[in-house]
Coordinates of C-alpha atoms and ligand atoms in Angstrom, one line a residue:
M182 CA -75.4 14.8 68.0
Q183 CA -73.3 11.7 68.6
R184 CA -73.5 11.0 64.9
A185 CA -72.4 14.5 63.9
E186 CA -69.4 14.3 66.3
F187 CA -68.4 10.9 64.9
G188 CA -68.6 12.2 61.4
R189 CA -66.3 15.2 62.2
I190 CA -63.7 13.0 63.9
A191 CA -63.8 10.5 61.0
N192 CA -63.3 13.3 58.6
Q193 CA -60.3 14.7 60.5
L194 CA -58.8 11.2 60.6
K195 CA -59.2 10.9 56.8
I196 CA -57.5 14.2 56.2
K197 CA -54.6 13.2 58.5
I198 CA -54.2 9.8 56.7
D199 CA -54.4 11.4 53.3
A200 CA -51.8 14.0 54.3
T201 CA -49.4 11.3 55.7
L202 CA -49.8 9.2 52.6
D203 CA -49.1 12.2 50.4
A204 CA -46.0 13.0 52.5
M205 CA -44.8 9.5 52.2
H206 CA -45.4 9.4 48.5
A207 CA -43.5 12.7 48.1
T208 CA -40.6 11.3 50.2
I209 CA -40.4 8.2 48.1
L210 CA -40.5 10.2 44.8
E211 CA -37.8 12.5 46.1
R212 CA -35.6 9.5 47.1
E213 CA -36.1 7.9 43.7
K214 CA -35.1 11.1 42.0
Q215 CA -32.0 11.4 44.2
K216 CA -31.0 7.8 43.4
A217 CA -31.5 8.4 39.7
L218 CA -29.4 11.6 39.8
E219 CA -26.6 9.8 41.6
L220 CA -26.7 6.9 39.2
E221 CA -26.7 9.1 36.1
A222 CA -24.2 11.6 37.5
L223 CA -21.8 12.8 34.8
D224 CA -18.3 13.8 35.9
V225 CA -17.4 16.2 33.1
T226 CA -13.9 16.5 34.5
L227 CA -13.1 12.8 33.7
P228 CA -10.8 12.3 30.7
G229 CA -12.7 11.0 27.6
N230 CA -12.2 7.7 25.8
R231 CA -9.4 8.5 23.4
R232 CA -10.1 7.2 19.9
R233 CA -7.1 5.7 18.3
I234 CA -6.7 7.4 14.9
G235 CA -4.9 5.5 12.2
H236 CA -2.6 6.9 9.6
R237 CA -1.0 6.0 6.4
H238 CA 1.0 2.8 6.1
P239 CA 4.7 3.3 5.3
L240 CA 4.2 1.5 2.0
T241 CA 1.4 3.8 1.1
I242 CA 3.5 6.8 2.0
V243 CA 6.3 5.6 -0.3
R244 CA 4.0 4.7 -3.1
K245 CA 2.4 8.1 -3.0
E246 CA 5.8 9.8 -3.0
I247 CA 6.9 7.8 -6.0
E248 CA 3.6 8.6 -7.8
D249 CA 4.0 12.3 -7.1
I250 CA 7.5 12.4 -8.5
F251 CA 6.4 10.7 -11.8
V252 CA 3.2 12.7 -12.0
S253 CA 5.2 15.9 -11.7
M254 CA 7.3 14.7 -14.7
G255 CA 4.1 14.2 -16.8
Y256 CA 3.4 10.5 -16.3
S257 CA 0.0 9.1 -15.6
V258 CA -0.7 6.3 -13.0
E259 CA -2.1 3.1 -14.4
D260 CA -3.7 0.1 -12.7
G261 CA -3.9 -3.6 -13.7
P262 CA -5.5 -6.8 -12.5
E263 CA -3.7 -8.8 -9.7
V264 CA -5.3 -12.0 -11.1
E265 CA -3.8 -12.1 -14.5
N266 CA -3.7 -14.3 -17.7
T267 CA -0.4 -16.0 -18.4
Y268 CA -0.7 -14.2 -21.8
Y269 CA -0.1 -10.8 -20.2
N270 CA 2.3 -12.0 -17.5
F271 CA 4.5 -14.1 -19.8
E272 CA 3.6 -14.6 -23.5
A273 CA 3.2 -11.0 -24.6
L274 CA 6.3 -10.1 -22.5
N275 CA 8.3 -12.4 -24.7
F276 CA 8.8 -15.2 -22.2
P277 CA 9.5 -18.4 -24.1
P278 CA 7.1 -21.4 -23.4
G279 CA 9.4 -23.3 -21.0
H280 CA 10.7 -20.3 -19.0
P281 CA 11.4 -21.2 -15.3
A282 CA 9.3 -18.3 -14.0
R283 CA 6.2 -20.1 -15.3
D284 CA 6.9 -23.0 -13.0
P285 CA 4.0 -23.7 -10.5
R286 CA 6.7 -23.9 -7.8
D287 CA 7.4 -20.2 -8.4
T288 CA 4.0 -18.8 -9.5
F289 CA 0.6 -19.1 -7.9
Y290 CA -1.8 -20.7 -10.5
V291 CA -5.5 -20.0 -10.2
G292 CA -6.4 -21.9 -13.3
E293 CA -4.5 -23.4 -16.3
S294 CA -3.7 -20.0 -17.8
V295 CA -4.7 -17.8 -14.9
I296 CA -2.2 -16.7 -12.2
L297 CA -1.6 -14.2 -9.6
R298 CA 0.7 -11.8 -11.4
T299 CA 4.4 -12.2 -10.6
H300 CA 5.3 -8.7 -11.6
T301 CA 3.7 -5.4 -12.7
S302 CA 5.1 -5.7 -16.2
P303 CA 1.9 -7.1 -17.7
V304 CA 0.5 -3.6 -17.3
Q305 CA 3.0 -2.6 -20.0
V306 CA 1.2 -4.8 -22.5
R307 CA -2.3 -3.9 -21.3
T308 CA -1.5 -0.1 -21.5
M309 CA -0.1 -0.4 -25.0
E310 CA -3.1 -2.5 -26.1
K311 CA -5.5 0.2 -25.1
T312 CA -3.6 3.4 -26.0
R313 CA -1.7 4.8 -28.9
P314 CA 1.8 6.2 -28.4
P315 CA 3.3 8.3 -26.9
V316 CA 3.0 6.3 -23.7
R317 CA 4.3 7.6 -20.3
I318 CA 2.9 5.7 -17.4
I319 CA 3.8 4.2 -14.0
C320 CA 1.9 1.4 -12.4
P321 CA 2.3 0.5 -8.7
G322 CA 0.6 -2.6 -7.4
R323 CA 0.7 -6.0 -5.6
V324 CA 2.6 -8.9 -7.0
F325 CA 2.8 -12.6 -5.9
R326 CA 5.5 -15.2 -5.9
R327 CA 5.8 -18.5 -4.1
D328 CA 8.6 -17.4 -1.8
A329 CA 8.8 -18.3 1.9
F330 CA 8.8 -15.4 4.4
D331 CA 12.2 -14.2 5.4
P332 CA 13.7 -10.7 6.1
T333 CA 13.9 -10.0 2.3
H334 CA 11.2 -12.2 0.9
S335 CA 7.4 -12.4 1.1
P336 CA 4.8 -14.2 -1.1
M337 CA 3.1 -10.9 -1.6
F338 CA 4.9 -7.6 -2.2
H339 CA 4.6 -4.4 -4.2
Q340 CA 6.3 -3.2 -7.3
V341 CA 6.2 -0.1 -9.4
E342 CA 6.5 -0.3 -13.1
C343 CA 7.4 2.4 -15.6
L344 CA 6.9 2.4 -19.3
V345 CA 7.7 5.1 -21.9
V346 CA 7.2 4.6 -25.6
D347 CA 7.5 7.2 -28.3
E348 CA 9.6 8.0 -31.4
G349 CA 13.2 8.6 -30.6
I350 CA 13.4 7.3 -27.0
T351 CA 16.9 6.2 -26.2
F352 CA 18.9 4.5 -23.5
A353 CA 20.0 7.9 -22.3
D354 CA 16.4 8.8 -21.6
L355 CA 16.2 5.7 -19.4
K356 CA 19.4 6.6 -17.5
G357 CA 18.4 10.2 -17.1
T358 CA 14.9 9.3 -15.9
L359 CA 16.3 6.9 -13.3
E360 CA 18.8 9.4 -12.2
R361 CA 16.2 12.2 -11.7
F362 CA 13.9 9.9 -9.9
H363 CA 16.5 8.6 -7.4
K364 CA 17.7 12.1 -6.7
E365 CA 14.1 13.2 -6.0
F366 CA 13.5 10.2 -3.8
F367 CA 16.7 9.7 -1.9
G368 CA 18.3 13.1 -2.2
E369 CA 20.4 15.1 -4.7
K370 CA 23.7 13.3 -4.0
T371 CA 22.4 9.9 -5.0
K372 CA 24.0 8.3 -8.0
T373 CA 22.5 5.7 -10.3
R374 CA 24.4 3.0 -12.1
L375 CA 23.3 0.4 -14.7
R376 CA 24.7 -3.1 -15.1
P377 CA 24.0 -5.3 -18.1
S378 CA 21.4 -7.9 -17.2
F379 CA 18.7 -10.0 -18.9
F380 CA 14.9 -9.8 -18.9
P381 CA 12.9 -11.4 -21.8
F382 CA 10.9 -8.2 -22.4
V383 CA 13.8 -5.7 -22.7
E384 CA 16.8 -5.5 -25.0
P385 CA 19.3 -4.4 -23.8
G386 CA 18.4 -5.0 -20.2
A387 CA 20.1 -3.6 -17.1
E388 CA 20.1 -4.0 -13.4
V389 CA 19.7 -0.6 -11.6
D390 CA 21.9 0.3 -8.6
V391 CA 21.8 3.4 -6.4
S392 CA 24.8 4.6 -4.4
C393 CA 24.4 3.3 -0.9
V394 CA 22.0 5.6 1.0
F395 CA 23.7 4.6 4.3
C396 CA 27.3 5.3 3.6
D397 CA 27.0 7.5 0.5
G398 CA 28.9 5.0 -1.5
A399 CA 31.9 4.6 0.7
G400 CA 31.1 1.0 1.5
C401 CA 29.4 -0.4 4.6
R402 CA 27.9 -3.5 6.0
I403 CA 24.5 -2.9 4.3
C404 CA 26.0 -2.5 0.8
K405 CA 28.5 -5.3 1.6
G406 CA 31.3 -2.9 1.1
T407 CA 30.4 -2.2 -2.6
G408 CA 28.9 1.3 -2.1
W409 CA 26.0 0.3 -4.3
I410 CA 22.5 -1.2 -3.7
E411 CA 20.4 -3.0 -6.3
V412 CA 16.9 -1.5 -6.6
M413 CA 15.4 -2.3 -10.0
G414 CA 15.3 -4.1 -13.3
S415 CA 15.2 -2.0 -16.5
G416 CA 15.9 -1.9 -20.2
M417 CA 14.7 -0.8 -23.7
V418 CA 11.4 -2.3 -24.6
H419 CA 12.0 -5.5 -26.7
P420 CA 10.8 -4.9 -30.3
N421 CA 8.9 -8.2 -30.1
L422 CA 6.4 -6.6 -27.6
Y423 CA 5.3 -4.1 -30.2
G424 CA 4.1 -7.0 -32.4
F425 CA 1.7 -8.1 -29.7
V426 CA 0.0 -4.7 -29.4
N427 CA 0.0 -3.4 -33.0
Y428 CA 2.7 -0.8 -32.5
D429 CA 5.1 0.1 -35.3
A430 CA 8.4 -1.5 -34.2
D431 CA 10.2 0.4 -37.0
K432 CA 9.2 3.8 -35.7
L433 CA 8.9 3.4 -32.0
T434 CA 11.3 2.8 -29.2
G435 CA 10.8 2.8 -25.4
F436 CA 12.2 2.0 -22.0
A437 CA 10.8 0.3 -19.0
F438 CA 11.8 -0.3 -15.4
G439 CA 10.3 -1.9 -12.4
G440 CA 11.3 -2.6 -8.8
G441 CA 10.0 -3.4 -5.3
I442 CA 8.3 -0.6 -3.3
E443 CA 9.2 -2.4 0.0
R444 CA 12.9 -2.1 -1.0
Y445 CA 12.6 1.6 -1.5
A446 CA 10.8 2.0 1.8
M447 CA 13.4 -0.2 3.6
L448 CA 16.2 2.0 2.2
K449 CA 14.4 5.3 2.9
Y450 CA 13.5 4.4 6.5
N451 CA 16.3 2.0 7.3
I452 CA 14.1 -1.0 7.9
N453 CA 15.9 -4.3 7.9
D454 CA 13.0 -6.8 7.9
L455 CA 10.4 -6.9 5.2
Q456 CA 7.9 -8.8 7.4
L457 CA 7.4 -5.7 9.5
F458 CA 5.3 -4.2 6.7
F459 CA 2.8 -7.0 6.9
Q460 CA 2.5 -7.6 10.7
N461 CA 0.6 -4.4 11.2
D462 CA 2.1 -3.9 14.7
M463 CA 1.0 -0.3 15.7
R464 CA 4.3 0.2 17.5
F465 CA 6.0 -0.1 14.1
L466 CA 3.4 1.6 12.0
E467 CA 3.1 4.7 14.2
Q468 CA 6.7 5.6 13.6
F469 CA 6.0 6.9 10.1
Ligands
LIG377 N1 9.5 -7.1 -14.1 C1 10.9 -7.3 -13.7 C2 10.9 -8.1 -12.4 O1 9.9 -8.2 -11.7 C3 11.6 -6.0 -13.5 C4 11.7 -5.2 -14.8 C5 10.7 -4.3 -15.2 C6 12.8 -5.4 -15.6 C7 10.9 -3.6 -16.3 C8 12.9 -4.7 -16.8 C9 12.0 -3.8 -17.1 O2 12.0 -8.5 -12.0

C-alpha cells in the first residue's frame, strides 16, 4: 500500500516537472522568436539606397552628335590605332624627315618608329590603303602630344578627321561641307571662313574659323574682338599621298579636315577649361 501511494505521488511529480520544463522550453522558444523578429524587422517605409546612375560624358555626347551629322550626309565612321607607326603618322602624310613634329619633345615615342599618334590624319592613309575610291569617312579618336596641362592643352585629347576622295572633288566641296556641318552643329546662323595655312598633307591648306558662337561675330572677349574662332585645319589632299596608297593622282582629288572635339564641346557648352573634361568630377559631368 505504501509502495503504491509512493508510486502515484512520484508519477504526479514527474508529470508536473515535465509540464514545467515544457512550459519553460516554450517560453524560451517564443522569446528567441521575438528577438529574431525584432532583429530582422524590415521597415518598408524607409527610403531605399539610391543607386547613382551615370550618363554620357560631354565629349561622348559631342562626338556622337558630330558622327550623326556626317552619317546623315552619307559618310561612314572609321577607326584607327592609337599606337601608330611613324610611317602612317608622318611619312605617308608627306612630312619631310626632319619635320619638327617628329621631335621626341613633342611626340610620345613607344619605339624607334612607333609612337602615340599625334593626330587622326594617319587614318586617312589607312583608309585609302584598304578601300578604293570614292572615299567618304570621318574618324573620331584620341590623340597624344607632349603638352603640359593648362586650360587649353592636354597631353591627350580627341580629334575628328574627315576625308573625301573621288573624281571631281573641289575646294568648293570642302567649303560647302564645312559650312553645312557648322550650321548643323552650332546653328543656322553660323558662318565658316577659311584662311590660307600649311599642313604637309594638303595643298592648298587652310585654317577653318567659325563666326564666334558667343557674340555671333560682333566681337567679344572670347574671340578677342575678331568675331571668329579657329576650329580646324583643312585642305585639298596633297597629290603625293595618292602615291603611297596606289590611287591615281591624275584622276582623283579630295579634301580633308580635322579638329579637336574638346574645342567643339567647349564652344557648344561654354566651358573655359579643358581639364574639366578629364577630372571626372560628377558635379561637372552631371550638367550635360
Ligand atoms: N591633322 C591636323 C592637325 O592635327 C589637322 C588637319 C587635318 C589639317 C586634315 C588638314 C587636314 O593639326
